[in-house]
Amino acid sequence: MAGINAARKAQNKEAVILDRSEGYIGVLIDDLVTKGTSEPYRLLTSRAEYRLLLRHDNADLRLTPIGYEIGLIPEERYQIFLQKKDLVEQEIERLRTSKVRPEPHVQAILESLNSVTLNNSVDALSLLRRPEVEYGHIEQMSPSPLELTDEMKEQVEIQVKYAGYIEKQLAQVERLRKMEKKKIPDDIEYSEIHGIATEAKQKLTKIRPVSIGQASRISGVTPADISILLVYLEHYNRVTASRG
C-alpha cells in the first residue's frame, strides 16, 4: 500500500485507501492508525468485524476492480475476471428461475441426503439453500448449460447459501461508509469542544481522525463523545459556510 500510494502521489493522484470491509490490510492499517499498539501487532481474523465478507474465495471479487482501476491488473486478466463474475451471476439467476420437478431421480438424491422430498416443483435456488444440499447435487437435478469451473461453482454455492448473512453485513458496511463520508476538518480544535471527555479529547487530538467513522473506532472515544462531536461539526460547518 505504501508503494502504491507513493507512486500515486508522484502522479498527483488520490491515495488508495482500503476500508475495513475490503481487505485485512485495511483492517491492519486502520487499527494501527486509530488504536495504536504498545506490543507487536498480530492480524487475527477476530480483529475484523466483517469476516463474512473478507473470505479467501472472493478476494478477486473484492480487489480486482480496484487493482484494475489503479493500473496493477492488466486488461487480459481483468477480462477473465469479468467473465467469471458474469458466469457466476448468470448461474445464480438460472437457479432462481429453473424449476426442479419431483421426479424419481430427484427424490432419490434428496432421500440419500436425508432431505425433505418434493411434493411440487421448486426453484433450484431454494433447494441449494438447504444445508445438506450442495451444488454438485443441484447439477444432478438441474444441469447447467454454462461452462463453470470448480471455483465458479464454489462461489455460486457460497453466495446462495449465505445470501442473507452477506446482505446483513453489506448493510452494516453501508452504514459505516455513511459515517466515513462525514469528514472532520483538519483545523478542528478538540480542546474547545465542551462535553467531550478529557481522554477522548486527548486521543482525538493525537490521532486527528479524518472522518466520524474513524473517530468512532478510537479506543477511549465513546458514542456520547461522537454525538457531541457531530453536533459541534454541524455548528462548525454552518459558521464556516456563513463566513464563506
PDB file of C-alpha atoms in Angstrom:
ATOM      1  CA  MET A   1       0.000   0.000   0.000  1.00  0.00           C
ATOM      2  CA  ALA A   2       2.877   2.359   0.767  1.00  0.00           C
ATOM      3  CA  GLY A   3       4.414   1.695  -2.645  1.00  0.00           C
ATOM      4  CA  ILE A   4       1.111   2.146  -4.449  1.00  0.00           C
ATOM      5  CA  ASN A   5       0.397   5.456  -2.757  1.00  0.00           C
ATOM      6  CA  ALA A   6       3.959   6.738  -3.162  1.00  0.00           C
ATOM      7  CA  ALA A   7       3.593   6.196  -6.916  1.00  0.00           C
ATOM      8  CA  ARG A   8       0.153   7.816  -6.972  1.00  0.00           C
ATOM      9  CA  LYS A   9       1.409  10.843  -5.068  1.00  0.00           C
ATOM     10  CA  ALA A  10       4.209  11.247  -7.623  1.00  0.00           C
ATOM     11  CA  GLN A  11       1.488  11.189 -10.297  1.00  0.00           C
ATOM     12  CA  ASN A  12      -0.643  13.729  -8.374  1.00  0.00           C
ATOM     13  CA  LYS A  13      -3.402  11.172  -7.894  1.00  0.00           C
ATOM     14  CA  GLU A  14      -5.552  10.480  -4.847  1.00  0.00           C
ATOM     15  CA  ALA A  15      -4.327   7.868  -2.395  1.00  0.00           C
ATOM     16  CA  VAL A  16      -5.824   4.374  -2.464  1.00  0.00           C
ATOM     17  CA  ILE A  17      -7.450   3.581   0.876  1.00  0.00           C
ATOM     18  CA  LEU A  18      -8.877   0.120   1.508  1.00  0.00           C
ATOM     19  CA  ASP A  19     -11.594   0.210   4.145  1.00  0.00           C
ATOM     20  CA  ARG A  20     -12.222  -2.479   6.743  1.00  0.00           C
ATOM     21  CA  SER A  21     -14.734  -4.284   4.521  1.00  0.00           C
ATOM     22  CA  GLU A  22     -12.397  -4.585   1.527  1.00  0.00           C
ATOM     23  CA  GLY A  23      -9.346  -6.366   2.913  1.00  0.00           C
ATOM     24  CA  TYR A  24      -7.448  -7.388   6.018  1.00  0.00           C
ATOM     25  CA  ILE A  25      -4.717  -4.894   5.091  1.00  0.00           C
ATOM     26  CA  GLY A  26      -7.398  -2.221   5.510  1.00  0.00           C
ATOM     27  CA  VAL A  27      -8.180  -3.587   8.986  1.00  0.00           C
ATOM     28  CA  LEU A  28      -4.483  -3.632   9.899  1.00  0.00           C
ATOM     29  CA  ILE A  29      -3.771  -0.073   8.751  1.00  0.00           C
ATOM     30  CA  ASP A  30      -6.921   1.314  10.355  1.00  0.00           C
ATOM     31  CA  ASP A  31      -6.149  -0.436  13.659  1.00  0.00           C
ATOM     32  CA  LEU A  32      -2.585   0.857  13.764  1.00  0.00           C
ATOM     33  CA  VAL A  33      -3.652   4.412  12.920  1.00  0.00           C
ATOM     34  CA  THR A  34      -6.732   4.699  15.137  1.00  0.00           C
ATOM     35  CA  LYS A  35      -5.884   2.405  18.037  1.00  0.00           C
ATOM     36  CA  GLY A  36      -2.103   2.271  18.067  1.00  0.00           C
ATOM     37  CA  THR A  37      -0.249  -0.605  19.681  1.00  0.00           C
ATOM     38  CA  SER A  38       2.073  -0.993  22.626  1.00  0.00           C
ATOM     39  CA  GLU A  39       3.109  -4.511  21.641  1.00  0.00           C
ATOM     40  CA  PRO A  40       3.708  -6.494  18.421  1.00  0.00           C
ATOM     41  CA  TYR A  41       0.551  -6.377  16.291  1.00  0.00           C
ATOM     42  CA  ARG A  42      -0.880  -9.665  15.055  1.00  0.00           C
ATOM     43  CA  LEU A  43      -3.656  -9.509  12.487  1.00  0.00           C
ATOM     44  CA  LEU A  44      -6.130 -12.099  13.742  1.00  0.00           C
ATOM     45  CA  THR A  45      -9.406 -12.648  11.907  1.00  0.00           C
ATOM     46  CA  SER A  46     -11.199 -11.703  15.117  1.00  0.00           C
ATOM     47  CA  ARG A  47      -9.965  -8.130  14.650  1.00  0.00           C
ATOM     48  CA  ALA A  48     -12.215  -7.748  11.584  1.00  0.00           C
ATOM     49  CA  GLU A  49     -15.908  -7.092  12.094  1.00  0.00           C
ATOM     50  CA  TYR A  50     -16.731  -8.091   8.508  1.00  0.00           C
ATOM     51  CA  ARG A  51     -15.195 -11.554   8.431  1.00  0.00           C
ATOM     52  CA  LEU A  52     -18.017 -12.955   6.305  1.00  0.00           C
ATOM     53  CA  LEU A  53     -17.078 -10.549   3.514  1.00  0.00           C
ATOM     54  CA  LEU A  54     -13.307 -10.987   3.860  1.00  0.00           C
ATOM     55  CA  ARG A  55     -13.136 -14.555   2.538  1.00  0.00           C
ATOM     56  CA  HIS A  56     -10.314 -16.082   0.511  1.00  0.00           C
ATOM     57  CA  ASP A  57     -12.731 -17.243  -2.184  1.00  0.00           C
ATOM     58  CA  ASN A  58     -13.948 -13.726  -3.016  1.00  0.00           C
ATOM     59  CA  ALA A  59     -10.619 -11.880  -2.841  1.00  0.00           C
ATOM     60  CA  ASP A  60     -10.662 -11.345  -6.608  1.00  0.00           C
ATOM     61  CA  LEU A  61     -14.236 -10.008  -6.487  1.00  0.00           C
ATOM     62  CA  ARG A  62     -13.253  -7.528  -3.776  1.00  0.00           C
ATOM     63  CA  LEU A  63      -9.877  -6.362  -5.048  1.00  0.00           C
ATOM     64  CA  THR A  64      -9.551  -6.924  -8.805  1.00  0.00           C
ATOM     65  CA  PRO A  65     -11.671  -3.866  -9.774  1.00  0.00           C
ATOM     66  CA  ILE A  66      -9.528  -1.691  -7.502  1.00  0.00           C
ATOM     67  CA  GLY A  67      -6.310  -3.180  -8.906  1.00  0.00           C
ATOM     68  CA  TYR A  68      -7.515  -2.612 -12.469  1.00  0.00           C
ATOM     69  CA  GLU A  69      -8.534   0.984 -11.769  1.00  0.00           C
ATOM     70  CA  ILE A  70      -5.084   1.883 -10.414  1.00  0.00           C
ATOM     71  CA  GLY A  71      -3.215   0.063 -13.175  1.00  0.00           C
ATOM     72  CA  LEU A  72      -1.974  -3.045 -11.366  1.00  0.00           C
ATOM     73  CA  ILE A  73      -4.222  -5.516 -13.213  1.00  0.00           C
ATOM     74  CA  PRO A  74      -3.628  -5.992 -16.974  1.00  0.00           C
ATOM     75  CA  GLU A  75      -6.564  -5.895 -19.366  1.00  0.00           C
ATOM     76  CA  GLU A  76      -6.410  -9.626 -20.189  1.00  0.00           C
ATOM     77  CA  ARG A  77      -6.638 -10.653 -16.532  1.00  0.00           C
ATOM     78  CA  TYR A  78      -9.413  -8.140 -15.926  1.00  0.00           C
ATOM     79  CA  GLN A  79     -11.488  -9.547 -18.792  1.00  0.00           C
ATOM     80  CA  ILE A  80     -11.069 -13.074 -17.378  1.00  0.00           C
ATOM     81  CA  PHE A  81     -12.274 -11.745 -14.021  1.00  0.00           C
ATOM     82  CA  LEU A  82     -15.311 -10.094 -15.633  1.00  0.00           C
ATOM     83  CA  GLN A  83     -16.160 -13.327 -17.437  1.00  0.00           C
ATOM     84  CA  LYS A  84     -16.018 -15.297 -14.181  1.00  0.00           C
ATOM     85  CA  LYS A  85     -18.146 -12.724 -12.373  1.00  0.00           C
ATOM     86  CA  ASP A  86     -20.697 -12.729 -15.196  1.00  0.00           C
ATOM     87  CA  LEU A  87     -20.942 -16.538 -15.315  1.00  0.00           C
ATOM     88  CA  VAL A  88     -21.461 -16.747 -11.545  1.00  0.00           C
ATOM     89  CA  GLU A  89     -24.249 -14.150 -11.746  1.00  0.00           C
ATOM     90  CA  GLN A  90     -25.829 -15.936 -14.719  1.00  0.00           C
ATOM     91  CA  GLU A  91     -25.816 -19.258 -12.895  1.00  0.00           C
ATOM     92  CA  ILE A  92     -27.392 -17.798  -9.756  1.00  0.00           C
ATOM     93  CA  GLU A  93     -30.113 -16.256 -11.904  1.00  0.00           C
ATOM     94  CA  ARG A  94     -30.605 -19.591 -13.695  1.00  0.00           C
ATOM     95  CA  LEU A  95     -31.036 -21.367 -10.368  1.00  0.00           C
ATOM     96  CA  ARG A  96     -33.588 -18.751  -9.365  1.00  0.00           C
ATOM     97  CA  THR A  97     -35.720 -19.374 -12.461  1.00  0.00           C
ATOM     98  CA  SER A  98     -35.138 -23.109 -13.050  1.00  0.00           C
ATOM     99  CA  LYS A  99     -37.762 -25.463 -11.654  1.00  0.00           C
ATOM    100  CA  VAL A 100     -36.868 -28.862 -10.226  1.00  0.00           C
ATOM    101  CA  ARG A 101     -39.717 -31.327 -10.508  1.00  0.00           C
ATOM    102  CA  PRO A 102     -40.398 -34.211  -8.089  1.00  0.00           C
ATOM    103  CA  GLU A 103     -39.044 -36.806 -10.484  1.00  0.00           C
ATOM    104  CA  PRO A 104     -37.736 -40.196  -9.216  1.00  0.00           C
ATOM    105  CA  HIS A 105     -34.018 -39.355  -9.545  1.00  0.00           C
ATOM    106  CA  VAL A 106     -34.557 -36.032  -7.733  1.00  0.00           C
ATOM    107  CA  GLN A 107     -36.424 -37.711  -4.891  1.00  0.00           C
ATOM    108  CA  ALA A 108     -33.733 -40.386  -4.652  1.00  0.00           C
ATOM    109  CA  ILE A 109     -30.990 -37.751  -4.281  1.00  0.00           C
ATOM    110  CA  LEU A 110     -32.937 -35.901  -1.589  1.00  0.00           C
ATOM    111  CA  GLU A 111     -33.658 -39.122   0.287  1.00  0.00           C
ATOM    112  CA  SER A 112     -29.959 -40.041   0.225  1.00  0.00           C
ATOM    113  CA  LEU A 113     -29.240 -36.672   1.865  1.00  0.00           C
ATOM    114  CA  ASN A 114     -31.995 -37.135   4.470  1.00  0.00           C
ATOM    115  CA  SER A 115     -33.614 -34.055   2.966  1.00  0.00           C
ATOM    116  CA  VAL A 116     -37.348 -33.478   2.611  1.00  0.00           C
ATOM    117  CA  THR A 117     -38.600 -34.773  -0.723  1.00  0.00           C
ATOM    118  CA  LEU A 118     -40.662 -32.648  -3.092  1.00  0.00           C
ATOM    119  CA  ASN A 119     -44.424 -32.536  -3.376  1.00  0.00           C
ATOM    120  CA  ASN A 120     -44.366 -29.856  -6.066  1.00  0.00           C
ATOM    121  CA  SER A 121     -41.848 -28.207  -8.348  1.00  0.00           C
ATOM    122  CA  VAL A 122     -39.481 -25.775  -6.628  1.00  0.00           C
ATOM    123  CA  ASP A 123     -36.768 -23.464  -7.909  1.00  0.00           C
ATOM    124  CA  ALA A 124     -33.224 -24.814  -7.783  1.00  0.00           C
ATOM    125  CA  LEU A 125     -32.105 -21.847  -5.698  1.00  0.00           C
ATOM    126  CA  SER A 126     -34.378 -22.857  -2.825  1.00  0.00           C
ATOM    127  CA  LEU A 127     -33.020 -26.404  -2.930  1.00  0.00           C
ATOM    128  CA  LEU A 128     -29.424 -25.184  -2.815  1.00  0.00           C
ATOM    129  CA  ARG A 129     -30.230 -23.139   0.270  1.00  0.00           C
ATOM    130  CA  ARG A 130     -30.893 -26.352   2.193  1.00  0.00           C
ATOM    131  CA  PRO A 131     -27.878 -27.033   4.464  1.00  0.00           C
ATOM    132  CA  GLU A 132     -27.482 -30.635   3.325  1.00  0.00           C
ATOM    133  CA  VAL A 133     -27.711 -29.874  -0.423  1.00  0.00           C
ATOM    134  CA  GLU A 134     -24.521 -28.947  -2.291  1.00  0.00           C
ATOM    135  CA  TYR A 135     -24.069 -27.515  -5.768  1.00  0.00           C
ATOM    136  CA  GLY A 136     -22.958 -30.926  -7.013  1.00  0.00           C
ATOM    137  CA  HIS A 137     -26.371 -32.328  -6.103  1.00  0.00           C
ATOM    138  CA  ILE A 138     -28.078 -29.472  -7.959  1.00  0.00           C
ATOM    139  CA  GLU A 139     -26.010 -30.337 -11.024  1.00  0.00           C
ATOM    140  CA  GLN A 140     -27.529 -33.816 -10.965  1.00  0.00           C
ATOM    141  CA  MET A 141     -31.054 -32.451 -10.612  1.00  0.00           C
ATOM    142  CA  SER A 142     -30.774 -29.425 -12.911  1.00  0.00           C
ATOM    143  CA  PRO A 143     -27.595 -29.429 -15.064  1.00  0.00           C
ATOM    144  CA  SER A 144     -26.296 -26.018 -16.094  1.00  0.00           C
ATOM    145  CA  PRO A 145     -25.713 -25.174 -19.769  1.00  0.00           C
ATOM    146  CA  LEU A 146     -22.893 -22.847 -18.692  1.00  0.00           C
ATOM    147  CA  GLU A 147     -19.261 -23.951 -18.601  1.00  0.00           C
ATOM    148  CA  LEU A 148     -18.376 -23.344 -14.971  1.00  0.00           C
ATOM    149  CA  THR A 149     -15.067 -24.071 -13.280  1.00  0.00           C
ATOM    150  CA  ASP A 150     -14.937 -25.620  -9.813  1.00  0.00           C
ATOM    151  CA  GLU A 151     -14.029 -22.193  -8.446  1.00  0.00           C
ATOM    152  CA  MET A 152     -17.133 -20.662 -10.028  1.00  0.00           C
ATOM    153  CA  LYS A 153     -19.344 -23.439  -8.678  1.00  0.00           C
ATOM    154  CA  GLU A 154     -17.954 -22.874  -5.184  1.00  0.00           C
ATOM    155  CA  GLN A 155     -18.667 -19.152  -5.496  1.00  0.00           C
ATOM    156  CA  VAL A 156     -22.258 -19.828  -6.613  1.00  0.00           C
ATOM    157  CA  GLU A 157     -22.856 -22.127  -3.642  1.00  0.00           C
ATOM    158  CA  ILE A 158     -21.381 -19.702  -1.110  1.00  0.00           C
ATOM    159  CA  GLN A 159     -23.305 -16.716  -2.434  1.00  0.00           C
ATOM    160  CA  VAL A 160     -26.592 -18.638  -2.427  1.00  0.00           C
ATOM    161  CA  LYS A 161     -26.248 -20.323   0.966  1.00  0.00           C
ATOM    162  CA  TYR A 162     -25.026 -17.244   2.831  1.00  0.00           C
ATOM    163  CA  ALA A 163     -27.006 -14.598   0.928  1.00  0.00           C
ATOM    164  CA  GLY A 164     -28.976 -13.453   3.984  1.00  0.00           C
ATOM    165  CA  TYR A 165     -25.898 -13.078   6.186  1.00  0.00           C
ATOM    166  CA  ILE A 166     -23.933 -11.359   3.407  1.00  0.00           C
ATOM    167  CA  GLU A 167     -26.752  -8.859   2.820  1.00  0.00           C
ATOM    168  CA  LYS A 168     -26.810  -8.000   6.537  1.00  0.00           C
ATOM    169  CA  GLN A 169     -23.069  -7.354   6.553  1.00  0.00           C
ATOM    170  CA  LEU A 170     -23.308  -5.248   3.397  1.00  0.00           C
ATOM    171  CA  ALA A 171     -25.978  -3.143   5.128  1.00  0.00           C
ATOM    172  CA  GLN A 172     -23.592  -2.685   8.074  1.00  0.00           C
ATOM    173  CA  VAL A 173     -20.826  -1.667   5.658  1.00  0.00           C
ATOM    174  CA  GLU A 174     -23.129   0.903   4.051  1.00  0.00           C
ATOM    175  CA  ARG A 175     -23.909   2.424   7.438  1.00  0.00           C
ATOM    176  CA  LEU A 176     -20.177   2.597   8.180  1.00  0.00           C
ATOM    177  CA  ARG A 177     -19.466   4.267   4.838  1.00  0.00           C
ATOM    178  CA  LYS A 178     -22.001   6.972   5.621  1.00  0.00           C
ATOM    179  CA  MET A 179     -20.006   7.676   8.781  1.00  0.00           C
ATOM    180  CA  GLU A 180     -16.779   7.688   6.755  1.00  0.00           C
ATOM    181  CA  LYS A 181     -18.269  10.302   4.407  1.00  0.00           C
ATOM    182  CA  LYS A 182     -18.718  12.703   7.326  1.00  0.00           C
ATOM    183  CA  LYS A 183     -15.308  14.328   7.153  1.00  0.00           C
ATOM    184  CA  ILE A 184     -13.664  16.180  10.027  1.00  0.00           C
ATOM    185  CA  PRO A 185     -11.839  19.424   9.069  1.00  0.00           C
ATOM    186  CA  ASP A 186      -8.089  19.420   9.717  1.00  0.00           C
ATOM    187  CA  ASP A 187      -8.234  22.582  11.826  1.00  0.00           C
ATOM    188  CA  ILE A 188     -10.709  21.308  14.425  1.00  0.00           C
ATOM    189  CA  GLU A 189      -9.555  22.125  17.972  1.00  0.00           C
ATOM    190  CA  TYR A 190     -10.895  19.282  20.100  1.00  0.00           C
ATOM    191  CA  SER A 191      -9.878  21.057  23.312  1.00  0.00           C
ATOM    192  CA  GLU A 192     -12.521  23.701  22.571  1.00  0.00           C
ATOM    193  CA  ILE A 193     -15.402  21.207  22.330  1.00  0.00           C
ATOM    194  CA  HIS A 194     -17.353  21.221  25.580  1.00  0.00           C
ATOM    195  CA  GLY A 195     -18.816  17.950  26.820  1.00  0.00           C
ATOM    196  CA  ILE A 196     -16.290  15.557  25.293  1.00  0.00           C
ATOM    197  CA  ALA A 197     -14.381  13.532  27.891  1.00  0.00           C
ATOM    198  CA  THR A 198     -10.782  14.538  28.552  1.00  0.00           C
ATOM    199  CA  GLU A 199      -9.440  11.161  27.403  1.00  0.00           C
ATOM    200  CA  ALA A 200     -11.392  11.443  24.147  1.00  0.00           C
ATOM    201  CA  LYS A 201     -10.044  14.959  23.536  1.00  0.00           C
ATOM    202  CA  GLN A 202      -6.509  13.723  24.036  1.00  0.00           C
ATOM    203  CA  LYS A 203      -6.970  10.732  21.714  1.00  0.00           C
ATOM    204  CA  LEU A 204      -8.707  12.795  19.004  1.00  0.00           C
ATOM    205  CA  THR A 205      -6.019  15.476  19.169  1.00  0.00           C
ATOM    206  CA  LYS A 206      -3.245  12.904  18.886  1.00  0.00           C
ATOM    207  CA  ILE A 207      -4.742  10.787  16.101  1.00  0.00           C
ATOM    208  CA  ARG A 208      -6.540  13.552  14.141  1.00  0.00           C
ATOM    209  CA  PRO A 209      -9.157  11.259  12.517  1.00  0.00           C
ATOM    210  CA  VAL A 210     -10.253  12.247   9.026  1.00  0.00           C
ATOM    211  CA  SER A 211     -13.867  11.127   9.464  1.00  0.00           C
ATOM    212  CA  ILE A 212     -16.525  10.415  12.076  1.00  0.00           C
ATOM    213  CA  GLY A 213     -16.237   6.738  11.219  1.00  0.00           C
ATOM    214  CA  GLN A 214     -12.544   6.665  12.070  1.00  0.00           C
ATOM    215  CA  ALA A 215     -13.116   8.738  15.223  1.00  0.00           C
ATOM    216  CA  SER A 216     -15.743   6.259  16.436  1.00  0.00           C
ATOM    217  CA  ARG A 217     -13.184   3.417  16.306  1.00  0.00           C
ATOM    218  CA  ILE A 218     -10.636   5.124  18.536  1.00  0.00           C
ATOM    219  CA  SER A 219     -10.370   3.417  21.917  1.00  0.00           C
ATOM    220  CA  GLY A 220     -11.451   5.797  24.651  1.00  0.00           C
ATOM    221  CA  VAL A 221     -13.882   7.687  22.398  1.00  0.00           C
ATOM    222  CA  THR A 222     -17.441   6.813  23.444  1.00  0.00           C
ATOM    223  CA  PRO A 223     -20.709   7.032  21.465  1.00  0.00           C
ATOM    224  CA  ALA A 224     -21.591  10.044  23.669  1.00  0.00           C
ATOM    225  CA  ASP A 225     -18.368  11.760  22.574  1.00  0.00           C
ATOM    226  CA  ILE A 226     -19.224  11.081  18.927  1.00  0.00           C
ATOM    227  CA  SER A 227     -22.719  12.550  19.379  1.00  0.00           C
ATOM    228  CA  ILE A 228     -21.262  15.756  20.821  1.00  0.00           C
ATOM    229  CA  LEU A 229     -18.677  15.880  18.022  1.00  0.00           C
ATOM    230  CA  LEU A 230     -21.427  15.568  15.400  1.00  0.00           C
ATOM    231  CA  VAL A 231     -23.358  18.460  16.930  1.00  0.00           C
ATOM    232  CA  TYR A 232     -20.191  20.559  17.085  1.00  0.00           C
ATOM    233  CA  LEU A 233     -19.334  19.796  13.449  1.00  0.00           C
ATOM    234  CA  GLU A 234     -22.814  20.809  12.312  1.00  0.00           C
ATOM    235  CA  HIS A 235     -22.403  24.165  14.052  1.00  0.00           C
ATOM    236  CA  TYR A 236     -18.824  24.488  12.780  1.00  0.00           C
ATOM    237  CA  ASN A 237     -19.880  23.875   9.189  1.00  0.00           C
ATOM    238  CA  ARG A 238     -22.717  26.407   9.404  1.00  0.00           C
ATOM    239  CA  VAL A 239     -20.369  29.087  10.761  1.00  0.00           C
ATOM    240  CA  THR A 240     -17.727  28.315   8.138  1.00  0.00           C
ATOM    241  CA  ALA A 241     -20.323  28.464   5.348  1.00  0.00           C
ATOM    242  CA  SER A 242     -21.659  31.836   6.546  1.00  0.00           C
ATOM    243  CA  ARG A 243     -18.134  33.269   6.551  1.00  0.00           C
ATOM    244  CA  GLY A 244     -17.523  31.979   3.055  1.00  0.00           C
TER     245      GLY A 244
END
